Coordinates of C-alpha atoms in Angstrom, one line a residue:
X575 CA 0.3 -0.2 -0.1
X576 CA 1.2 3.6 -1.1
X577 CA 0.2 6.2 1.4
X578 CA -1.4 9.4 0.3
X579 CA -0.8 11.3 3.4
X580 CA 0.9 14.9 2.8
X581 CA 3.6 16.2 4.9
X582 CA 3.1 19.2 7.1
X583 CA 6.2 21.5 7.1
X584 CA 5.2 23.3 10.4
X585 CA 6.1 21.6 13.6
X586 CA 2.6 21.1 14.9
X587 CA 2.5 17.3 15.6
X588 CA 4.7 14.4 16.4
X589 CA 4.2 10.6 16.4
X590 CA 6.1 9.1 19.2
X591 CA 6.7 5.2 18.8
X592 CA 7.9 3.8 22.0
X593 CA 6.9 0.4 23.7
X594 CA 7.6 1.9 27.3
X595 CA 4.4 3.9 28.6
X596 CA 6.7 5.7 31.0
X597 CA 9.2 6.9 28.0
X598 CA 6.7 7.7 25.7
X599 CA 5.1 10.1 28.3
X600 CA 8.3 11.8 29.4
X601 CA 8.7 12.2 25.6
X602 CA 5.3 13.9 25.0
X603 CA 6.1 16.4 27.9
X604 CA 9.2 17.5 26.5
X605 CA 7.3 17.7 23.0
X606 CA 4.7 19.9 24.7
X607 CA 7.3 22.1 26.5
X608 CA 8.7 22.9 22.9
X609 CA 5.3 24.0 21.7
X610 CA 3.9 20.8 20.0
X611 CA 0.4 20.5 20.8
X612 CA -0.8 17.7 18.8
X613 CA 0.9 14.3 20.0
X614 CA 0.1 10.7 18.6
X615 CA 1.6 7.9 20.3
X616 CA 1.9 4.3 19.1
X617 CA 3.3 1.2 21.3
X618 CA 5.1 -0.5 18.4
X619 CA 5.9 -0.4 14.6
X620 CA 2.7 -2.0 13.8
X621 CA 0.5 0.4 15.8
X622 CA 2.4 3.4 14.2
X623 CA 1.6 2.0 10.8
X624 CA -2.0 1.5 11.3
X625 CA -2.4 4.9 12.7
X626 CA -0.6 6.5 9.9
X627 CA -2.9 4.8 7.2
X628 CA -5.8 6.4 9.0
X629 CA -4.7 9.9 9.4
X630 CA -5.6 12.4 6.4
X631 CA -2.6 14.6 7.3
X632 CA 0.6 13.2 8.6
X633 CA 2.6 14.2 12.1
X634 CA 5.3 16.9 10.9
X635 CA 7.8 14.3 12.8
X636 CA 8.1 10.6 13.8
X637 CA 10.4 9.7 16.9
X638 CA 11.3 6.2 16.9
X639 CA 12.4 4.0 19.6
X640 CA 14.8 1.4 18.2
X641 CA 14.3 -1.8 20.7
X642 CA 10.9 -2.6 20.4
X643 CA 9.3 -6.2 20.6
X644 CA 7.6 -7.4 17.5
X645 CA 8.5 -4.6 15.0
X646 CA 11.4 -3.0 16.0
X647 CA 12.6 0.6 15.1
X648 CA 14.9 -0.4 12.3
X649 CA 12.1 -2.3 10.6
X650 CA 9.4 0.5 11.0
X651 CA 11.8 2.6 9.2
X652 CA 12.1 0.4 6.3
X653 CA 8.4 0.1 6.3
X654 CA 7.7 3.8 6.2
X655 CA 10.1 4.0 3.3
X656 CA 8.5 1.2 1.3
X657 CA 5.1 2.5 2.1
X658 CA 6.5 6.2 0.8
X659 CA 5.8 7.8 4.3
X660 CA 8.2 10.8 3.6
X661 CA 8.3 12.1 7.3
X662 CA 11.4 13.5 8.9
X663 CA 12.6 11.2 11.6
X664 CA 14.0 11.3 15.1
X665 CA 16.0 8.4 16.5
X666 CA 15.6 7.8 20.4
X667 CA 17.7 5.0 21.8
X668 CA 20.1 4.1 24.8
X669 CA 21.9 1.7 22.6
X670 CA 25.5 2.1 21.7
X671 CA 26.5 4.9 19.4
X672 CA 27.8 2.6 16.6
X673 CA 24.5 1.0 16.6
X674 CA 22.7 4.4 16.0
X675 CA 25.2 5.6 13.6
X676 CA 24.5 2.4 11.3
X677 CA 21.0 3.1 11.5
X678 CA 21.5 6.9 10.6
X679 CA 23.3 5.8 7.6
X680 CA 20.7 3.4 6.7
X681 CA 18.0 6.4 6.9
X682 CA 20.2 8.6 4.6
X683 CA 20.6 5.3 2.1
X684 CA 16.8 5.2 2.3
X685 CA 16.7 8.9 0.9
X686 CA 14.7 9.9 4.2
X687 CA 15.2 12.8 6.4
X688 CA 16.9 12.5 9.9
X689 CA 16.6 15.4 12.2
X690 CA 18.6 13.7 14.9
X691 CA 19.8 11.1 17.5
X692 CA 18.6 11.3 21.1
X693 CA 20.1 9.3 23.9
X694 CA 17.9 8.2 26.4
X695 CA 16.7 9.4 29.0
X696 CA 15.6 12.3 27.0
X697 CA 16.1 15.7 28.3
X698 CA 15.3 19.1 26.7
X699 CA 18.9 20.0 26.0
X700 CA 18.7 17.3 23.3
X701 CA 15.4 18.0 21.9
X702 CA 15.2 21.9 21.8
X703 CA 18.3 22.4 19.4
X704 CA 16.9 19.8 17.0
X705 CA 13.5 21.5 16.9
X706 CA 14.7 25.2 16.5
X707 CA 16.8 23.9 13.6
X708 CA 14.0 21.6 11.5
X709 CA 13.7 24.5 9.0
X710 CA 17.2 23.8 7.9
X711 CA 16.3 20.1 7.2
X712 CA 12.8 20.5 5.7
X713 CA 14.1 23.4 3.2
X714 CA 17.2 21.3 1.9
X715 CA 16.3 20.3 -1.8
X716 CA 15.0 16.8 -2.0
X717 CA 17.3 13.8 -3.5
X718 CA 16.7 13.4 -7.0
X719 CA 16.1 10.0 -8.7
X720 CA 19.0 8.9 -10.7
X721 CA 16.5 7.7 -13.6
X722 CA 15.6 11.4 -14.1
X723 CA 19.0 11.6 -15.7
X724 CA 17.4 10.0 -18.9
X725 CA 15.4 13.3 -19.2
X726 CA 18.5 15.2 -20.0
X727 CA 20.8 14.7 -23.0
X728 CA 24.4 15.6 -23.8
X729 CA 23.1 18.0 -26.2
X730 CA 20.9 19.6 -23.5
X731 CA 24.1 20.2 -21.4
X732 CA 26.3 21.6 -24.2
X733 CA 23.5 24.1 -25.2
X734 CA 23.2 25.2 -21.5
X735 CA 26.8 25.8 -21.2
X736 CA 27.0 27.7 -24.4
X737 CA 24.1 29.9 -23.3
X738 CA 25.3 30.8 -20.1
X739 CA 22.5 28.9 -18.0
X740 CA 24.9 26.8 -15.8
X741 CA 26.3 29.1 -13.5
X742 CA 28.4 29.4 -10.1
X743 CA 26.6 29.6 -7.0
X744 CA 28.9 30.6 -4.3
X745 CA 28.8 29.2 -0.5
X746 CA 30.8 30.9 2.2
X747 CA 33.8 29.6 4.0
X748 CA 34.4 31.3 7.1
X749 CA 36.9 31.2 10.0
X750 CA 35.7 28.9 12.8
X751 CA 37.2 31.1 15.6
X752 CA 35.8 34.4 14.6
X753 CA 33.0 34.0 12.0
X754 CA 34.8 36.0 9.5
X755 CA 34.4 35.1 5.8
X756 CA 37.7 33.7 4.4
X757 CA 36.5 32.4 1.1
X758 CA 34.0 30.9 -1.3
X759 CA 33.3 27.6 -2.9
X760 CA 31.9 28.0 -6.6
X761 CA 29.2 25.3 -6.9
X762 CA 27.9 24.8 -10.3
X763 CA 23.9 25.2 -10.8
X764 CA 21.9 24.9 -13.9
X765 CA 19.3 27.5 -14.3
X766 CA 17.1 25.6 -16.9
X767 CA 14.7 28.0 -18.7
X768 CA 11.9 25.5 -18.4
X769 CA 12.8 22.8 -15.6
X770 CA 14.0 25.6 -13.3
X771 CA 17.1 24.8 -11.0
X772 CA 18.4 21.3 -12.2
X773 CA 20.5 20.1 -9.3
X774 CA 24.2 19.1 -9.9
X775 CA 23.5 15.2 -8.7
X776 CA 21.7 15.2 -12.3
X777 CA 24.1 17.0 -14.6
X778 CA 27.4 16.3 -13.3
X779 CA 27.2 12.8 -13.8
X780 CA 25.8 13.4 -17.3
X781 CA 28.6 15.6 -18.0
X782 CA 31.3 13.1 -16.7
X783 CA 30.2 10.8 -19.5
X784 CA 32.1 12.8 -21.9
X785 CA 35.5 14.0 -21.8
X786 CA 34.5 17.0 -23.9
X787 CA 31.6 18.3 -21.9
X788 CA 33.1 18.0 -18.3
X789 CA 36.0 20.2 -19.6
X790 CA 33.7 22.6 -21.3
X791 CA 31.8 22.6 -17.9
X792 CA 34.7 23.0 -15.9
X793 CA 36.3 25.9 -18.0
X794 CA 32.9 27.5 -17.9
X795 CA 32.6 27.6 -14.1
X796 CA 36.5 28.4 -13.5
X797 CA 36.0 31.4 -16.0
X798 CA 32.9 32.7 -14.4
X799 CA 34.2 32.3 -10.9
X800 CA 37.6 33.8 -11.7
X801 CA 35.8 36.8 -13.5
X802 CA 33.9 37.1 -10.1
X803 CA 37.1 37.0 -8.0
X804 CA 38.3 40.0 -10.1
X805 CA 35.3 41.8 -9.7
X806 CA 35.0 41.3 -5.9
X807 CA 38.7 42.4 -5.7
X808 CA 37.6 45.5 -7.2
X809 CA 35.3 46.0 -4.3
X810 CA 38.1 45.3 -1.9
X811 CA 36.6 42.0 -0.9
X812 CA 39.6 39.6 -0.9
X813 CA 38.4 35.8 -0.6
X814 CA 39.7 32.6 -1.9
X815 CA 37.9 30.7 -4.2
X816 CA 37.4 27.1 -4.4
X817 CA 36.6 25.4 -7.5
X818 CA 35.9 21.6 -8.1
X819 CA 38.2 19.9 -10.5
X820 CA 37.0 16.6 -12.0
X821 CA 39.5 13.6 -11.8
X822 CA 38.9 13.3 -15.6
X823 CA 40.9 16.2 -16.5
X824 CA 44.0 15.7 -14.4
X825 CA 45.2 13.6 -17.4
X826 CA 45.2 16.6 -20.0
X827 CA 48.3 18.7 -20.5
X828 CA 46.1 21.0 -22.7
X829 CA 43.5 21.6 -20.2
X830 CA 46.1 22.4 -17.6
X831 CA 47.4 25.3 -19.7
X832 CA 43.7 26.7 -20.2
X833 CA 43.0 26.8 -16.6
X834 CA 46.4 28.1 -15.4
X835 CA 46.3 31.3 -17.7
X836 CA 42.9 32.4 -16.4
X837 CA 44.0 34.1 -13.2
X838 CA 46.5 36.3 -15.2
X839 CA 44.1 37.0 -17.8
X840 CA 41.8 38.4 -15.1
X841 CA 44.6 40.2 -13.0
X842 CA 44.3 37.9 -9.8
X843 CA 46.9 36.1 -8.1
X844 CA 46.8 32.4 -8.3
X845 CA 47.0 32.0 -4.4
X846 CA 43.3 33.2 -4.5
X847 CA 42.1 29.9 -6.2
X848 CA 42.3 26.5 -4.8
X849 CA 41.4 23.5 -6.7
X850 CA 39.3 20.8 -5.0
X851 CA 39.7 17.1 -5.9
X852 CA 38.2 14.1 -4.6
X853 CA 40.1 11.3 -2.6
X854 CA 39.8 9.0 -5.6
X855 CA 40.8 11.4 -8.3
X856 CA 44.7 10.2 -8.7
X857 CA 43.8 6.3 -8.4
X858 CA 44.0 6.1 -12.2
X859 CA 46.8 7.2 -14.3
X860 CA 48.8 8.0 -11.2
X861 CA 51.7 9.5 -12.6
X862 CA 50.0 12.2 -14.9
X863 CA 47.8 13.0 -12.4
X864 CA 50.3 13.6 -9.7
X865 CA 52.2 15.5 -12.2
X866 CA 49.1 17.8 -13.0
X867 CA 48.7 18.4 -9.3
X868 CA 52.3 19.0 -8.4
X869 CA 52.3 21.7 -11.3
X870 CA 49.4 23.5 -9.9
X871 CA 50.9 23.6 -6.4
X872 CA 54.3 25.3 -8.2
X873 CA 52.1 27.9 -9.6
X874 CA 50.8 28.8 -6.3
X875 CA 47.3 27.4 -6.5
X876 CA 45.8 25.7 -3.3
X877 CA 45.1 22.0 -3.5
X878 CA 42.0 20.6 -1.2
X879 CA 41.3 17.0 -0.8
X880 CA 37.4 17.0 -0.8
X881 CA 35.1 14.6 0.9
X882 CA 38.0 13.3 2.9
X883 CA 37.0 10.2 4.9
X884 CA 34.7 8.8 2.2
X885 CA 37.2 6.9 0.2
X886 CA 39.6 3.9 0.8
X887 CA 42.8 5.7 -0.1
X888 CA 42.8 8.9 2.3
X889 CA 46.2 8.5 4.1
X890 CA 48.0 7.3 0.8
X891 CA 46.7 10.5 -0.9
X892 CA 47.6 12.7 1.8
X893 CA 51.2 11.2 2.0
X894 CA 51.9 11.6 -1.8
X895 CA 49.9 14.8 -2.8
X896 CA 50.9 18.5 -1.8
X897 CA 47.6 19.4 -0.6
X898 CA 47.0 22.7 1.2
X899 CA 43.4 21.9 2.6
X900 CA 41.7 18.9 4.0
X901 CA 38.1 19.2 3.5
X902 CA 36.1 16.9 5.8
X903 CA 33.0 15.2 4.6
X904 CA 29.9 16.6 6.0
X905 CA 29.1 12.9 7.4
X906 CA 31.5 13.2 9.9
X907 CA 30.5 16.9 10.8
X908 CA 26.8 17.0 10.8
X909 CA 25.5 15.7 14.3
X910 CA 29.1 15.1 15.6
X911 CA 28.1 16.9 18.9
X912 CA 25.5 14.0 19.6
X913 CA 27.3 11.0 18.4
X914 CA 30.9 10.2 20.2
X915 CA 32.2 8.1 17.3
X916 CA 31.8 10.9 14.8
X917 CA 33.3 13.5 17.2
X918 CA 36.5 11.2 17.7
X919 CA 37.0 10.7 13.8
X920 CA 36.4 14.6 13.4
X921 CA 38.8 15.7 16.1
X922 CA 41.5 13.0 14.6
X923 CA 40.8 14.5 11.0
X924 CA 41.3 17.9 12.1
X925 CA 44.4 17.2 14.3
X926 CA 46.0 15.4 11.4
X927 CA 45.4 18.3 9.2
X928 CA 46.9 20.6 11.8
X929 CA 50.2 18.4 12.2
X930 CA 50.6 18.2 8.3
X931 CA 50.3 21.8 8.0
X932 CA 47.2 21.9 6.1
X933 CA 43.8 24.1 6.8
X934 CA 41.0 21.8 8.1
X935 CA 37.7 22.5 6.5
X936 CA 34.6 21.1 7.8
X937 CA 31.5 21.0 5.5
X938 CA 28.0 20.4 6.4
X939 CA 27.6 22.6 9.4
X940 CA 24.2 22.8 10.4
X941 CA 23.8 23.8 14.2
X942 CA 25.4 25.9 16.6
X943 CA 26.3 22.9 18.7
X944 CA 28.4 21.3 16.1
X945 CA 30.0 24.7 15.3
X946 CA 31.0 25.1 19.1
X947 CA 32.6 21.3 18.7
X948 CA 34.5 22.8 15.8
X949 CA 35.7 25.4 17.6
X950 CA 36.8 23.4 20.7
X951 CA 38.8 21.0 18.2
X952 CA 40.7 23.6 16.8
X953 CA 39.1 23.4 13.1
X954 CA 40.3 26.3 10.7
X955 CA 37.3 26.9 8.5
X956 CA 33.5 25.8 8.4
X957 CA 31.0 25.4 5.9
X958 CA 27.4 24.6 5.7
X959 CA 23.7 25.8 6.0
X960 CA 24.6 27.0 9.7
X961 CA 26.6 29.5 7.9
X962 CA 24.9 30.2 4.6
X963 CA 23.5 28.2 1.6
X964 CA 25.0 28.5 -1.9
X965 CA 23.8 31.8 -3.4
X966 CA 24.1 33.7 -6.6
X967 CA 27.0 36.4 -6.9
X968 CA 24.6 39.4 -6.6
X969 CA 23.5 38.1 -3.2
X970 CA 26.6 38.0 -1.5
X971 CA 27.2 41.6 -0.2
X972 CA 23.5 41.5 1.3
X973 CA 24.4 37.9 3.0
X974 CA 27.4 39.6 4.4
X975 CA 25.7 42.6 6.1
X976 CA 23.4 40.3 7.9
X977 CA 26.2 37.7 8.6
X978 CA 28.3 40.5 10.3
X979 CA 25.6 40.8 12.8
X980 CA 26.1 37.4 14.1
X981 CA 29.6 37.6 14.6
X982 CA 29.4 38.0 18.5
X983 CA 27.4 34.7 18.5
X984 CA 30.0 32.8 16.3
X985 CA 33.2 34.2 17.9
X986 CA 34.9 31.3 19.8
X987 CA 33.9 31.4 23.5
X988 CA 36.9 30.0 25.6
X989 CA 34.7 28.5 28.4
X990 CA 38.0 27.0 30.1
X991 CA 38.7 30.5 31.7

């Protein structure tokens, strides 16, 4: 059965699924304290599914206990996905962090929204920050389905590049200690005249099916970004600019010459540009790829290892490539303040970057609690929805004006004194 229940964006209701009446009552009281008036309760997964099938309007959130007789929390979550209940989830459990992390990863793989993980016994300090940041989760663009790629063609993509429909959006990167802006990452966005915004998860894989198209796309984004850098330099806004570099292009000597001449043509210094490459970028054609990266570094460009921690070759790559920046994947940042295992991995990555003389950049920062954790761990730069979403160039100065009013909140607070 496929549910036709519509999701409500406002936090006006919650379904608590827990086999303990005492735990359910305690959770309900905490929800009342946070302004949620309509509270549904279910004793187990079966009851929860029966209730959802009867409701005309789905609850805003479902809080799920993992350990329940009969249908446990994991099976319930899987059933929710199978029946197309796309309702944001909260995990509440007293089990070990590694188990909770596994379930969190499963939820992400199912394409569902996880608001957070709560350790039992629950307390207001856990629940309130999550509810206060729910808009961040609900306003994030939904994951697109791979089959939608078939609706776009190589010719569509070439036409879009040629006509300037694919443009860089800029996501700020800020100093973790002060909150001051340090740079931006250029992220390709396709402004389709009929489809609207086409996500990069659709058109980047399409572009990478062709050496020619990914070259055209990367050159276009690089040209637009470096031209924007020159324009902002003229307005006394001097930032660093991170541009993603496809691994497919590391073997092209001609492409190397094309990208390295762009800063000089626009009157900017190479040091303002950082090329981001993923961990797996130099696995194939190792000698040529390493040569290209070394030559980029010789010319003064920064090199960033992107999505650090998601590939098998991380340590080896750090040892043999002259990276200047280590970009820690969001999966180790988001929610790290609540998950001990994630916090340990995050701290280790930051300490390793510091010892190697690299800048540690954390992406996917979405809450003040994770921001404070990065400060305590000595991270250099943060990036994520807590700071700003990617935006068109025209919006950056208005964002800066409002962001500067937050600096007192973002500044590092040494609580040890």
